[in-house]
C-alpha cells in the first residue's frame, strides 16, 4: 500500500470542466496538508477536443511529474482510449459503464494514428472501450465502473434539479468523488474544496456537494477491491501555502516588483498573465490604509505595438513590461533592438511554446533560447534570464526589472508553457525578500540636478558605461533618442570614431552585469562537487532533473546539476569551471537542436558529449530524466537522446 | 523667463533637400509650441522613420525618433504612463498609413490625448521616391519607373472612419494657417490628426508646390496663379460636433466627407471634423482606476526607503491560499 504518493489524471472534452475537476481535486488534497503539482494539457481549441490534467500528490513538495498514472478518472470514451495504457498495475481506472460498447473507430476526435494502432493491437474485432478496460483489468489495474446517468438520477431526486444541462455538469465532481472514495480520502476536505471553488454560488456549491456525497457513498457500497494507493490528511506545518500557476507567479512578482504598465496582445500561453494583472489592476499599498496603487494593462493591436508601447512607458520612467509567446516575440525583434540602442529598460516576458511558426500553440517547448539571445539585426545589449519554478518566476520578475534598470537594456524573461500551465502548491512568496534597484535613475524620488549651463546628455560616456537616466518630463531637461547611431546628446551621427565609442559603451555593460550579478542569480548548482556526470539545463526541466539527480545520488551515483539562470550575458567562466571538475557532460533541454548545448560550445568551446532533447510538446518527466541520465552514467547511451513520453 | 520661438530650435544641421515642404511643417510646429507656451521639458515630439522622422532633432523639446511605422504606439506608451506630458507625433505618409496602418486604426479607436501630424508627400522620401499610400493610381512621378499600380487612400476619410476626434488638413506652404491648425490640435482633447500636404521637390513632381499653387492655371486667371488649395474657413464651414445643438457626429461627418473628397482643382485645408464628446483613453482609464489622474504609472513610487516593494500582495496570495 502506497500512502500519500500518487499521480491522478482526469480527462475529457475541452470545455467540459476538466480544469475545474482538477482544481477541486488539487485543493482538496492541499486542504488535507498534502502537496500537489499538476499540469494541464490541451489542444488549441475551445470546445470538444481532448484535454487532460495530471495531478501529482505527495506528502512533500513536488515540482515534476512521473510517467505513470496511478488513477485515471474518466467520464468520456476518448480519455480511456488515450490514457488507458498509462495506468499502473494496482492502480485504478474509473469509467462510465454506459460506454463499454463504444467502438474506438467511432471516436471522431481521436487521431487516426491512435485508432489504427489500437485496431492493430486488438485485431479480433473492432476494439471498443470495453476491450481497453479488459486489457487494463488483465494487467492488474482495478477498473471501477460508474453508471453516471443513474447517479445523476439519484442526485436529481435529492436536489430536485431536473435540467439535464445542469445535472450534466456534475460528472466532473462525480469523477473526483469516486477517486477520493477509492483512495479512502476524507470527504470533508472534498466538500470544503467545492465550497471554496464555487464560493459565490451557493446553489451550485450545494448541488456539487450532494453529487460528491452520492458518488462517494456509491463507491463505498459497490466497489470492494483494494487499490494500491491511499490518501490521508497529514498535519500541516505553520507556513501558509497557495495553489497557483506560472502565469500567476510571474504576475504577482511583477506587481510586487513595481510593474505599473503592462501591454500585451493575446496569445497562448502568455495572455493569462495579463488578464490576471488586469483583474488586480488596483492593489493595496503596504501600511497605507485604503490607498491603492494601480497598473494600467493595455491590450494592443499587435505585438509590435505591445513592445514599442512598453518602451514608451519605460521612457516615461515606469517599470513596464509586455508578455508574449513565440509568434508575438518574433514580431518584437525590431523594437527590442531599438530599446537596446537607446538603452531603455523594458521587460519582455516570453512564454515559450512549441514552434516554429504557430507550431503547437498549447504545447510545451524551450525553443526560443537562441532567438532571445540573437534575434534582431546588429549587435546590441540585452539580457536573457530564465525561471525554472514558481518561486523563481516570482522573484525573477523583479530581477528582470532590476537588471533592466541597472544596466539600462531590454531584459527577456523566459518562461515556458510547462510553467505557465502547471499548478503547484507552494509556500507563500515573501515580497520582503525583493530589493527594488532602479540603478542610475533620477526619478522615483532621486533628485536630478544639472550644473549651471550643463546640457543633459542621455548617453553620456562614463567609466562603466552607465549614463544617468531621467524620465521624459523631468523639469529642466530635454533629451533625444533615436534608433540611428547617436551622439551623447542623442542626435544622429555616422562618425566612425563616435560609432565605436558608442558600441563599446553599450556592449560593455554586459561585462559589467556579469561581474555584478550575484552567483545565485546566475546559476544554481546541486549535487556532487566532482561528478562523473554533469547535467546542464535551464528553465522548467529543473523539477524533473532535481528529482532524478537526487534519486541517482541515493543509489550512490556521482552526479551534479548546473541550472543556468542567466543566459545573456553568459557566465562562461563558471560553466567552464563546473565542466572542468566533471567527467561527462550532458545538456538536457526541450528543443530539437540542443540550443543551450550550442551556446555553451560557442561561449566556452566545450562540446557537451550528450544532448538529451525533447520536442514532442510535452514536458520532461522524472522517469525520463532519470533513465536517460542513468544510461549515460552506465555507458549505454547514444550521444543524442530524444525523449518521447507524453500523450 | 518667457519662452521665445528660438528656444524651440536646436542647432542640429538640417539635412532636408532645399525647397522641401518639411521646413514649413517644422516652422509651424515650433511656432505652435511657442505660442501655446508649452514647457520644453514637458513636451515630447515622437517621430517615425523617413525624412519627416528627423523632425525631433530640430525641435528643442524631448525628441524620440522611433521605428518606421511605430511612432504612435511609442507615443501612446509615453502619454498613458504620464498624462501630464504634451505629446506630438510626427511621421511620413508611408510611415503612418503604409507600414504603420494598423497603429493608425488603433490610435483612432483609443483617442489618447495627443497630436498626430502626417507629412503627406505622396512618396517614400528617404528611400528615394517610391509610391506612398496617398499617391493616386496611375500617377507617374519622376521617381517611379512605371505609373503607380496601387490606389490611394484618403487620410482624412480614413481617420474619421477610425474614430479620430479631430481631423484636419494643412498645407506646408501656408505656414500661418498650418500653425493655427496645430495649435487647435494641441488644444483638442483626444487624438488630433493633421494631414499636411507636403511637396517633395526631389521625388514628387506631380503634387508640387507649383501645382498646389495653381501656377499651371494662370491662363484662366489673368496670368496670375489660380491656387488649388483653399481654406474651409473661407466657406464658413463648421467642423464642430455639438449634439445638443443638433450637430451630431454623423451630420458633421457627412459634411466633412464631402469636403474631404474634393481633390484636383480645389483642395480644402482646415479643420474638417472636431468631436470632443468622445471620452479620451485617459478618461476611460479613469473610470476603472480613480487614482489614475493623481497617480498615473509615472508618478507612483514603487519601493520604500529600504528599496522594498510598496505593493501589498498578501491579499492576492490569500485568494490563492490552500
Ligand atoms: C522596417 C523598415 N522597413 C523599411 C525601412 C526603410 N525606410 C526608411 S524611410 C522609408 C519610407 C519613408 O517614407 P515616408 O514614411 O512617407 O516618409 P518620408 O521620407 O516621405 O518623410 C522606408 C521604407 C525602414 N527604415 N524600416
Ligand atoms: S526627399 Fe523629398 S521629402 Fe525628403 S527631404 Fe528631400 S524633398 Fe523633402
Ligand atoms: Mg512620405
XYZ file of C-alpha atoms in Angstrom, chain A residues 21 24-25 28 146 148 151-152 154-156 158-159 167 169-182 185-195 198 203-221:
59
model
C -12.317 18.951 -11.510
C -11.283 20.672 -6.883
C -9.081 17.591 -6.583
C -8.992 19.027 -1.573
C -19.604 4.120 -12.663
C -23.036 8.195 -14.362
C -26.030 8.567 -10.246
C -27.322 11.727 -11.889
C -30.209 9.985 -7.687
C -28.723 13.467 -7.491
C -31.711 14.822 -9.365
C -32.149 14.518 -3.938
C -31.777 18.081 -5.147
C -27.033 17.867 -13.957
C -22.060 19.306 -15.240
C -21.954 17.114 -12.138
C -19.988 14.365 -13.889
C -16.756 16.129 -13.026
C -17.457 16.169 -9.357
C -18.670 12.592 -9.511
C -15.351 11.538 -11.047
C -13.431 13.373 -8.345
C -15.603 11.985 -5.548
C -15.265 8.442 -6.876
C -11.497 8.945 -6.947
C -11.416 10.075 -3.344
C -13.689 7.259 -2.247
C -11.310 4.750 -3.854
C -9.734 10.204 1.465
C -11.856 12.299 3.777
C -14.937 13.640 2.003
C -14.938 16.678 4.294
C -11.866 18.052 2.538
C -13.541 17.483 -0.804
C -16.610 19.370 0.322
C -14.653 22.307 1.660
C -12.743 22.453 -1.607
C -16.035 22.518 -3.506
C -17.356 25.281 -1.271
C -17.993 27.658 -6.060
C -26.728 26.590 -5.008
C -24.031 25.352 -7.298
C -21.820 24.534 -4.324
C -24.657 22.736 -2.560
C -25.570 20.700 -5.611
C -21.943 19.728 -6.220
C -21.670 18.808 -2.543
C -24.668 16.485 -2.879
C -23.229 14.990 -6.044
C -19.978 14.315 -4.238
C -21.781 12.564 -1.370
C -23.860 10.426 -3.683
C -20.821 9.331 -5.670
C -18.757 8.727 -2.559
C -21.447 6.543 -0.987
C -21.951 4.684 -4.228
C -18.315 3.566 -4.265
C -18.374 2.600 -0.601
C -21.399 0.432 -1.188
